[in-house]
Short mmCIF file of C-alpha atoms in Angstrom, two decimals:
data_model
loop_
_atom_site.label_atom_id
_atom_site.label_comp_id
_atom_site.label_asym_id
_atom_site.label_seq_id
_atom_site.Cartn_x
_atom_site.Cartn_y
_atom_site.Cartn_z
CA MET A 1 41.51 -12.81 9.46
CA THR A 2 42.44 -16.35 10.48
CA ALA A 3 45.62 -18.11 9.45
CA PRO A 4 45.67 -20.27 6.30
CA GLY A 5 43.82 -23.54 6.78
CA GLY A 6 41.06 -22.02 8.98
CA LYS A 7 37.64 -20.66 8.02
CA LEU A 8 37.63 -16.96 7.22
CA PRO A 9 35.31 -14.72 9.28
CA ALA A 10 32.80 -12.23 7.85
CA VAL A 11 34.03 -8.75 7.03
CA PRO A 12 32.13 -5.47 6.65
CA TRP A 13 31.67 -4.22 3.11
CA ALA A 14 33.30 -0.92 4.08
CA ASP A 15 36.62 -2.71 4.52
CA VAL A 16 36.30 -4.31 1.08
CA ALA A 17 35.25 -1.05 -0.56
CA ALA A 18 38.19 0.76 1.05
CA GLN A 19 40.54 -1.49 -0.97
CA GLY A 20 38.77 -0.54 -4.21
CA GLY A 21 36.39 -3.49 -4.54
CA ILE A 22 36.29 -7.26 -4.27
CA ARG A 23 39.24 -8.23 -6.45
CA PRO A 24 41.71 -5.66 -5.07
CA TRP A 25 40.66 -6.62 -1.53
CA VAL A 26 41.25 -10.32 -2.26
CA GLU A 27 44.70 -9.63 -3.65
CA ALA A 28 45.59 -7.44 -0.66
CA GLU A 29 44.44 -10.13 1.78
CA LEU A 30 46.46 -12.80 0.00
CA ALA A 31 49.52 -10.60 0.24
CA ARG A 32 48.86 -9.95 3.94
CA LEU A 33 48.56 -13.67 4.59
CA GLY A 34 51.81 -14.32 2.74
CA LEU A 35 50.06 -16.27 -0.02
CA ALA A 36 50.71 -14.00 -2.96
CA ASP A 37 52.37 -15.96 -5.76
CA PRO A 38 56.00 -14.77 -6.11
CA GLY A 39 56.36 -16.78 -9.30
CA ALA A 40 58.17 -20.07 -9.78
CA PRO A 41 62.00 -19.97 -10.11
CA SER A 42 63.47 -21.28 -13.33
CA THR A 43 64.95 -24.32 -11.64
CA MET A 44 63.54 -26.20 -8.65
CA SER A 45 64.33 -29.43 -6.93
CA ASP A 46 61.65 -32.07 -6.51
CA GLY A 47 61.15 -30.98 -2.90
CA GLU A 48 60.82 -27.33 -3.90
CA LYS A 49 58.33 -28.24 -6.62
CA LYS A 50 56.25 -30.15 -4.12
CA ALA A 51 56.28 -27.25 -1.63
CA TYR A 52 55.45 -24.73 -4.38
CA LYS A 53 52.54 -26.87 -5.55
CA ALA A 54 51.18 -27.13 -1.99
CA ARG A 55 51.52 -23.37 -1.60
CA ARG A 56 49.58 -22.76 -4.81
CA GLU A 57 46.85 -25.18 -3.69
CA GLU A 58 46.50 -23.27 -0.41
CA GLU A 59 46.48 -19.95 -2.29
CA ARG A 60 43.66 -21.14 -4.55
CA ARG A 61 41.65 -22.42 -1.55
CA VAL A 62 42.05 -19.17 0.37
CA ARG A 63 41.33 -17.11 -2.76
CA ARG A 64 38.01 -18.94 -3.22
CA GLU A 65 37.17 -18.39 0.44
CA LEU A 66 38.10 -14.69 0.24
CA PHE A 67 35.86 -14.20 -2.80
CA ARG A 68 33.03 -15.94 -0.91
CA VAL A 69 33.51 -13.68 2.12
CA ALA A 70 33.72 -10.53 -0.03
CA TRP A 71 30.62 -11.45 -2.02
CA ALA A 72 28.72 -12.13 1.21
CA ALA A 73 29.78 -8.68 2.45
CA TYR A 74 28.55 -7.14 -0.80
CA LYS A 75 25.16 -8.88 -0.53
CA ALA A 76 24.81 -7.73 3.07
CA ALA A 77 25.15 -4.10 1.96
CA HIS A 78 23.48 -4.18 -1.48
CA ILE A 79 20.18 -5.34 -2.97
CA VAL A 80 21.84 -7.02 -6.01
CA HIS A 81 18.63 -8.36 -7.61
CA LEU A 82 14.87 -8.04 -7.06
CA GLY A 83 13.46 -10.80 -9.20
CA PRO A 84 12.27 -11.23 -12.79
CA GLY A 85 10.81 -8.18 -14.46
CA VAL A 86 12.14 -5.69 -11.89
CA TRP A 87 14.94 -3.43 -13.12
CA TRP A 88 17.63 -2.80 -10.52
CA HIS A 89 21.11 -1.35 -10.36
CA ASP A 90 23.06 -1.03 -7.13
CA THR A 91 24.71 2.23 -8.15
CA ALA A 92 22.59 5.24 -7.24
CA ASP A 93 22.87 7.69 -10.11
CA VAL A 94 20.94 10.44 -11.81
CA ASP A 95 18.78 9.51 -14.78
CA ARG A 96 16.38 11.27 -17.12
CA PHE A 97 13.35 10.15 -15.11
CA ASP A 98 14.42 12.06 -11.99
CA ALA A 99 12.06 14.87 -11.03
CA ALA A 100 13.36 18.40 -11.41
CA GLU A 101 14.73 19.80 -8.13
CA PRO A 102 14.12 16.63 -6.11
CA GLU A 103 15.46 18.15 -2.87
CA ARG A 104 12.93 21.00 -3.09
CA ARG A 105 10.08 18.57 -3.81
CA ARG A 106 10.98 16.42 -0.82
CA ALA A 107 11.27 19.49 1.42
CA GLU A 108 7.88 20.83 0.29
CA ARG A 109 6.27 17.52 1.25
CA ASP A 110 8.32 17.10 4.43
CA LEU A 111 9.67 13.75 3.25
CA PRO A 112 12.60 12.11 5.05
CA PRO A 113 16.03 12.40 3.36
CA LEU A 114 16.45 8.86 2.03
CA ALA A 115 19.59 8.99 -0.09
CA ASP A 116 20.05 5.29 -0.77
CA VAL A 117 19.18 1.72 0.14
CA ALA A 118 21.09 1.82 3.43
CA ALA A 119 19.18 4.92 4.56
CA LEU A 120 15.83 3.33 3.75
CA ALA A 121 16.74 0.07 5.50
CA GLN A 122 17.86 1.96 8.59
CA ALA A 123 14.66 4.04 8.64
CA LEU A 124 12.57 0.87 8.43
CA GLY A 125 14.63 -0.88 11.12
CA LEU A 126 15.66 -3.63 8.69
CA SER A 127 18.90 -5.07 7.41
CA VAL A 128 19.52 -4.77 3.68
CA ALA A 129 19.14 -8.55 3.38
CA ARG A 130 15.76 -8.43 5.14
CA LEU A 131 14.64 -5.54 2.96
CA ARG A 132 15.59 -7.56 -0.13
CA TRP A 133 13.57 -10.52 1.20
CA LEU A 134 10.47 -8.36 1.70
CA THR A 135 10.68 -6.77 -1.74
CA TYR A 136 11.91 -9.64 -3.92
CA HIS A 137 9.39 -10.49 -6.67
CA ARG A 138 8.77 -14.11 -7.59
CA GLU A 139 6.35 -15.40 -10.19
CA VAL A 140 6.01 -18.61 -8.16
CA ASP A 141 6.67 -18.37 -4.44
CA SER A 142 6.65 -21.07 -1.79
CA GLY A 143 5.63 -18.52 0.86
CA SER A 144 3.74 -15.26 1.10
CA HIS A 145 4.05 -11.98 2.97
CA TYR A 146 0.24 -11.71 3.09
CA HIS A 147 -2.75 -13.39 4.69
CA ARG A 148 -5.45 -13.75 2.04
CA TRP A 149 -9.22 -14.20 2.19
CA THR A 150 -12.37 -12.90 0.48
CA VAL A 151 -15.41 -10.97 1.70
CA PRO A 152 -18.79 -10.77 -0.07
CA LYS A 153 -19.59 -7.65 -2.08
CA ARG A 154 -23.00 -6.03 -2.29
CA ASP A 155 -23.31 -7.00 -5.94
CA GLY A 156 -22.88 -10.67 -5.06
CA GLY A 157 -19.21 -10.99 -6.00
CA LEU A 158 -16.21 -11.58 -3.75
CA ARG A 159 -13.65 -8.95 -2.79
CA PRO A 160 -10.10 -10.31 -2.26
CA ILE A 161 -8.39 -9.04 0.90
CA SER A 162 -4.61 -9.23 1.30
CA ALA A 163 -3.48 -8.30 4.81
CA PRO A 164 0.30 -7.97 5.20
CA LYS A 165 2.07 -10.03 7.83
CA PRO A 166 3.57 -8.11 10.80
CA GLU A 167 7.05 -7.31 9.45
CA LEU A 168 5.78 -6.06 6.09
CA LYS A 169 2.87 -4.26 7.75
CA ALA A 170 5.29 -2.33 9.98
CA ALA A 171 7.28 -1.24 6.92
CA GLN A 172 4.11 -0.21 5.09
CA ARG A 173 2.91 1.80 8.06
CA TRP A 174 6.21 3.68 8.16
CA ILE A 175 5.95 4.46 4.44
CA ALA A 176 2.35 5.64 4.86
CA ARG A 177 3.07 7.89 7.84
CA GLN A 178 6.38 9.29 6.67
CA VAL A 179 5.91 9.46 2.89
CA THR A 180 2.60 8.74 1.15
CA GLU A 181 0.38 10.55 3.66
CA HIS A 182 2.52 13.67 3.06
CA LEU A 183 1.78 13.78 -0.67
CA PRO A 184 -0.71 16.41 -1.90
CA VAL A 185 -4.39 15.42 -2.04
CA HIS A 186 -7.33 17.26 -3.58
CA GLY A 187 -9.98 18.82 -1.37
CA ALA A 188 -12.67 16.71 -3.01
CA ALA A 189 -11.16 13.51 -1.56
CA HIS A 190 -12.85 12.30 1.64
CA GLY A 191 -11.58 8.73 2.08
CA PHE A 192 -9.02 7.78 4.76
CA LEU A 193 -8.03 11.35 5.60
CA PRO A 194 -7.93 13.06 9.03
CA GLY A 195 -11.19 14.90 9.68
CA ARG A 196 -12.82 13.30 6.64
CA SER A 197 -15.22 10.36 6.53
CA ILE A 198 -18.22 8.91 4.73
CA ALA A 199 -20.24 11.52 6.64
CA THR A 200 -18.28 14.51 5.30
CA ASN A 201 -18.43 13.00 1.82
CA ALA A 202 -22.22 12.56 1.96
CA ALA A 203 -22.76 16.01 3.50
CA VAL A 204 -21.42 17.64 0.31
CA HIS A 205 -24.52 16.38 -1.50
CA ALA A 206 -27.13 16.75 1.27
CA GLY A 207 -30.46 18.18 0.09
CA ALA A 208 -29.57 17.86 -3.60
CA ALA A 209 -32.26 17.70 -6.26
CA ILE A 210 -30.15 15.32 -8.38
CA VAL A 211 -27.36 12.98 -7.24
CA VAL A 212 -25.22 10.99 -9.71
CA LYS A 213 -23.03 8.18 -8.39
CA LEU A 214 -20.33 6.36 -10.34
CA ASP A 215 -17.91 3.64 -9.31
CA ILE A 216 -14.39 2.91 -10.56
CA GLU A 217 -13.95 -0.75 -11.45
CA GLY A 218 -11.03 -2.65 -9.91
CA PHE A 219 -9.70 0.47 -8.20
CA TYR A 220 -6.72 -0.93 -6.25
CA PRO A 221 -5.76 -3.62 -8.81
CA THR A 222 -5.59 -0.85 -11.43
CA VAL A 223 -2.84 0.95 -9.50
CA THR A 224 0.17 -1.10 -10.56
CA PHE A 225 3.76 -1.15 -9.35
CA ARG A 226 4.85 1.14 -12.20
CA ARG A 227 2.22 3.76 -11.30
CA VAL A 228 3.20 3.71 -7.63
CA LYS A 229 6.88 4.03 -8.49
CA GLY A 230 6.12 6.93 -10.83
CA LEU A 231 4.20 8.71 -8.07
CA LEU A 232 7.15 8.37 -5.70
CA ARG A 233 9.66 9.48 -8.34
CA LYS A 234 7.51 12.56 -9.00
CA ALA A 235 7.62 13.34 -5.27
CA GLY A 236 11.42 13.60 -5.50
CA LEU A 237 12.53 10.13 -4.37
CA GLY A 238 15.43 8.50 -6.20
CA GLU A 239 15.25 5.44 -8.43
CA GLN A 240 16.45 2.94 -5.83
CA VAL A 241 14.30 4.14 -2.91
CA ALA A 242 11.21 4.56 -5.10
CA THR A 243 11.62 1.05 -6.51
CA LEU A 244 11.89 -0.55 -3.07
CA MET A 245 8.98 1.44 -1.62
CA ALA A 246 6.78 0.59 -4.61
CA LEU A 247 7.61 -3.10 -4.16
CA LEU A 248 6.83 -2.92 -0.45
CA ALA A 249 3.45 -1.33 -1.22
CA THR A 250 2.37 -3.68 -4.03
CA GLU A 251 1.84 -7.39 -4.54
CA ALA A 252 0.80 -9.59 -7.45
CA PRO A 253 -2.59 -11.30 -7.27
CA ARG A 254 -1.83 -14.93 -6.55
CA GLU A 255 -3.46 -18.31 -6.74
CA GLU A 256 -2.49 -20.93 -4.19
CA LEU A 257 -1.59 -24.32 -5.62
CA ILE A 258 -0.47 -27.47 -3.82
CA LEU A 259 2.52 -29.04 -5.56
CA ARG A 260 4.08 -32.20 -4.10
CA GLY A 261 2.26 -31.58 -0.86
CA ARG A 262 3.55 -28.01 -0.44
CA PRO A 263 1.67 -24.73 -1.06
CA HIS A 264 2.92 -22.49 -3.86
CA PHE A 265 1.60 -19.01 -4.68
CA VAL A 266 1.50 -18.34 -8.42
CA ALA A 267 1.25 -14.76 -9.71
CA THR A 268 -1.81 -14.28 -11.93
CA GLY A 269 -1.25 -10.63 -12.84
CA PRO A 270 1.04 -7.63 -12.37
CA ARG A 271 1.94 -6.23 -8.97
CA ALA A 272 -0.64 -3.70 -7.75
CA LEU A 273 -2.01 -2.18 -4.56
CA PRO A 274 -3.48 -4.86 -2.29
CA GLN A 275 -6.80 -4.32 -0.55
CA GLY A 276 -5.78 -4.43 3.10
CA ALA A 277 -2.33 -2.77 3.04
CA PRO A 278 -1.88 0.42 5.16
CA THR A 279 -0.24 2.18 2.20
CA SER A 280 -3.00 1.63 -0.37
CA PRO A 281 -5.47 4.40 0.68
CA SER A 282 -2.91 7.22 0.85
CA ILE A 283 -1.28 6.17 -2.42
CA THR A 284 -4.60 6.19 -4.30
CA ASN A 285 -5.57 9.56 -2.81
CA ALA A 286 -2.29 11.08 -4.00
CA LEU A 287 -2.44 9.32 -7.36
CA CYS A 288 -5.97 10.64 -7.97
CA LEU A 289 -4.96 14.29 -7.48
CA ARG A 290 -5.13 15.10 -11.19
CA LEU A 291 -8.30 13.02 -11.62
CA ASP A 292 -9.97 14.97 -8.80
CA CYS A 293 -8.80 18.27 -10.30
CA ARG A 294 -10.29 17.43 -13.68
CA LEU A 295 -13.57 16.10 -12.29
CA SER A 296 -13.93 19.11 -9.97
CA GLY A 297 -13.43 21.41 -12.95
CA LEU A 298 -16.02 19.46 -14.93
CA ALA A 299 -18.50 19.72 -12.04
CA ARG A 300 -18.02 23.50 -11.78
CA LYS A 301 -18.53 23.86 -15.51
CA LEU A 302 -21.84 22.00 -15.27
CA GLY A 303 -22.98 23.77 -12.10
CA ALA A 304 -22.58 20.66 -9.92
CA ARG A 305 -20.72 19.58 -6.80
CA TYR A 306 -18.17 16.76 -6.76
CA SER A 307 -16.59 14.51 -4.13
CA ARG A 308 -14.70 11.22 -4.09
CA TYR A 309 -14.50 8.56 -1.41
CA ALA A 310 -11.96 5.94 -2.51
CA ASP A 311 -13.47 4.58 -5.76
CA ASP A 312 -16.91 6.22 -5.34
CA LEU A 313 -17.42 9.35 -7.45
CA THR A 314 -20.43 11.52 -6.59
CA PHE A 315 -21.88 14.59 -8.34
CA SER A 316 -24.96 16.58 -7.36
CA TRP A 317 -27.05 19.54 -8.45
CA HIS A 318 -28.92 21.79 -6.04
CA GLY A 319 -31.79 24.28 -6.48
CA ASP A 320 -31.80 26.29 -9.69
CA ALA A 321 -28.68 24.48 -10.91
CA ALA A 322 -30.66 21.23 -10.96
CA ARG A 323 -33.36 22.74 -13.16
CA ALA A 324 -30.69 24.11 -15.49
CA ALA A 325 -29.06 20.69 -15.57
CA ASP A 326 -32.30 19.05 -16.65
CA ALA A 327 -32.89 21.69 -19.31
CA GLY A 328 -29.36 21.45 -20.70
CA ASN A 329 -29.01 17.66 -20.60
CA ALA A 330 -26.15 18.10 -18.14
CA ILE A 331 -26.47 14.56 -16.76
CA GLY A 332 -25.74 13.02 -20.15
CA LYS A 333 -22.84 15.39 -20.70
CA LEU A 334 -21.50 14.56 -17.26
CA LEU A 335 -21.62 10.79 -17.77
CA ARG A 336 -19.86 10.98 -21.13
CA ALA A 337 -17.18 13.37 -19.89
CA VAL A 338 -16.51 11.45 -16.66
CA THR A 339 -16.08 8.21 -18.59
CA MET A 340 -13.50 9.83 -20.88
CA ILE A 341 -11.61 11.62 -18.08
CA VAL A 342 -11.48 8.52 -15.88
CA ALA A 343 -10.22 6.42 -18.80
CA ASP A 344 -7.60 9.07 -19.60
CA GLU A 345 -6.37 8.81 -16.00
CA GLY A 346 -5.94 5.04 -16.25
CA PHE A 347 -9.20 3.84 -14.70
CA VAL A 348 -12.52 2.43 -15.92
CA ILE A 349 -16.07 3.27 -14.84
CA LYS A 350 -18.19 0.30 -13.78
CA ARG A 351 -21.34 1.07 -15.73
CA SER A 352 -23.55 -1.36 -13.80
CA LYS A 353 -23.09 0.70 -10.62
CA THR A 354 -23.88 4.13 -12.11
CA ARG A 355 -26.94 5.67 -10.43
CA VAL A 356 -28.97 8.83 -11.05
CA MET A 357 -31.06 9.65 -7.95
CA ARG A 358 -33.61 12.45 -7.83
CA GLY A 359 -35.13 14.11 -4.80
CA GLY A 360 -38.42 12.24 -5.19
CA GLY A 361 -36.71 8.93 -4.31
CA ARG A 362 -34.17 7.79 -1.79
CA GLN A 363 -30.72 9.31 -2.28
CA LYS A 364 -27.76 7.52 -0.67
CA VAL A 365 -24.12 8.57 -0.77
CA THR A 366 -21.47 6.28 0.77
CA GLY A 367 -24.25 4.44 2.58
CA LEU A 368 -25.87 7.54 4.13
CA VAL A 369 -29.22 9.08 3.22
CA VAL A 370 -28.90 12.70 2.00
CA ASN A 371 -32.53 13.54 1.11
CA ALA A 372 -33.63 16.89 2.54
CA ALA A 373 -35.70 16.33 5.70
CA PRO A 374 -36.73 18.81 8.43
CA ASP A 375 -35.21 18.28 11.89
CA ARG A 376 -32.94 15.49 10.61
CA PRO A 377 -29.16 15.49 10.05
CA ALA A 378 -28.04 16.46 6.56
CA ALA A 379 -26.52 13.00 6.07
CA ARG A 380 -27.83 10.15 8.20
CA VAL A 381 -27.81 6.41 8.69
CA PRO A 382 -30.77 4.75 6.89
CA ARG A 383 -33.82 4.11 9.04
CA ASP A 384 -33.77 0.35 8.49
CA VAL A 385 -30.27 0.19 10.04
CA GLN A 386 -31.45 2.19 13.04
CA ARG A 387 -34.52 -0.01 13.39
CA ARG A 388 -32.38 -3.16 13.39
CA LEU A 389 -30.15 -1.67 16.06
CA ARG A 390 -33.09 -0.58 18.19
CA ALA A 391 -34.70 -4.03 17.92
CA ALA A 392 -31.45 -5.81 18.77
CA ILE A 393 -30.93 -3.67 21.88
CA ARG A 394 -34.53 -4.21 22.96
CA ASN A 395 -34.19 -7.97 22.55
CA ARG A 396 -31.13 -7.97 24.80
CA GLU A 397 -32.90 -5.83 27.39
CA LEU A 398 -35.77 -8.34 27.47
CA GLY A 399 -33.44 -11.32 27.59
CA ARG A 400 -34.32 -12.53 24.10
CA PRO A 401 -31.69 -14.13 21.83
CA GLY A 402 -32.43 -11.85 18.87
CA ARG A 403 -30.26 -12.59 15.84
CA GLY A 404 -27.16 -13.36 17.87
CA GLU A 405 -25.41 -10.02 17.45
CA SER A 406 -22.46 -9.50 19.77
CA LEU A 407 -22.36 -6.52 22.11
CA GLU A 408 -19.30 -5.17 20.26
CA ALA A 409 -21.11 -5.41 16.93
CA LEU A 410 -24.03 -3.42 18.37
CA ARG A 411 -21.62 -0.83 19.76
CA GLY A 412 -20.15 -0.49 16.29
CA MET A 413 -23.61 0.16 14.85
CA ALA A 414 -24.30 2.72 17.60
CA ALA A 415 -21.01 4.49 16.83
CA TYR A 416 -22.02 4.49 13.16
CA VAL A 417 -25.28 6.27 14.06
CA MET A 418 -23.43 8.65 16.39
CA MET A 419 -21.18 9.73 13.52
CA THR A 420 -24.11 11.54 11.88
CA ASP A 421 -26.65 11.92 14.74
CA ARG A 422 -24.85 12.42 18.02
CA GLU A 423 -27.90 12.52 20.29
CA ARG A 424 -29.52 9.43 18.84
CA GLY A 425 -26.23 7.55 18.79
CA ARG A 426 -25.44 8.56 22.38
CA ALA A 427 -28.81 7.24 23.52
CA PHE A 428 -28.13 3.88 21.83
CA MET A 429 -24.66 3.73 23.37
CA ALA A 430 -25.98 4.50 26.88
CA ARG A 431 -28.40 1.55 26.66
CA LEU A 432 -25.59 -0.71 25.49
CA ASP A 433 -23.37 0.45 28.37
CA ARG A 434 -26.12 -0.49 30.83
CA LEU A 435 -26.34 -3.93 29.25
CA ALA A 436 -22.56 -4.28 29.49
CA ARG A 437 -22.55 -3.41 33.18
CA GLN A 438 -25.31 -5.94 33.82
CA ALA A 439 -23.21 -8.59 32.07
CA GLY A 440 -20.07 -7.57 33.93
CA ASP A 441 -18.34 -6.24 30.82
CA PRO A 442 -16.47 -2.90 30.77
CA PRO A 443 -18.40 0.02 29.27
CA ALA A 444 -17.53 1.36 25.85
CA GLY A 445 -14.61 3.75 25.47
CA SER A 446 -14.93 7.41 24.74
CA GLU A 447 -17.37 8.29 22.03
CA PRO A 448 -16.06 9.09 18.55
CA THR A 449 -15.50 12.69 17.70
#
């Protein structure tokens, strides 16, 4: 600590806490600097009064500076506040919302031991101040942690995409890999899981006589900050860590406005899972565990099969079960029950996207055709997609411009075909590799497994 009259340097919070807190530390420092007020004697000369007054002025100046330094140390080690509408307390304590046996729950899910804010910040490679900056909620913000744009949907609407900027994305990836991807998921879930894909989801319903598809409306926006925090609390994480993780994984939908020549991002709804964050798929899979359990039980009761890929729910009947379903009006019972169960789990079915597909017509599940066909894969890429790919490759081989598809885009289509029909996809990829060599480009990497 510098002598009186100089600027005081920063101190670690541990030193302040060791004195019992901010005020005791300030008093101890004043005493160490020889500025503690001994009290004025009953009689003083004019010179003594002047010296005493100057001493008190210096004491007050140093006291203010010591409080500033101590408060800065506190803020460097504590979150303090997370914005309007977010409850926070810096003292980690036990409350009635804690899960029973949290240590056992964390151990069962192989979750890291994150006791407090400091442990989480260290795990994420962030300072507490930086963690506060990433999680702080503002109704109107002059900046954003996300890049935002929209992509067209098949129904003609626009899907908002919110891609996190690098620092937040790194934190979200850590949370996904170390926490949310460890939470239990139902076997009927096929989206964004190792060894699962749109192909495994469609294969469940291959060769069905009846396929029923339903879609959950506003899937990610429905999963709000409170639901994410509740999921993490149930997994055994404490109040502080669960709050910060839920804030890192959610964001409010925002509208960009220009005020006085500067962009401002105004919240237009509650914080929820953004489309484009690495944490969103694993959180929804874990959150839908009970939904999947209930819908799987309903399917068994009605003699059907069930699977879910993100917000797509698919049921199917095969063989004799399909005839029994028709005779017992099982489709109507299914639609009514699914609507009620989904609503009970906090979601809503988008009625306009509900489809009942019978074997006499084309049946598609997550974009793949599942109609029974001899000598064809159980689930396969539609023929029109394969025809477009074949024509585009042929145009390139003949030196024609085609529709302007890039070589990488065609490789992506070939990999898509290879996912369900390895031989056909490999043949497409070999032709594209020949074209790449002719153009001087490197061949494609190893084929997908």
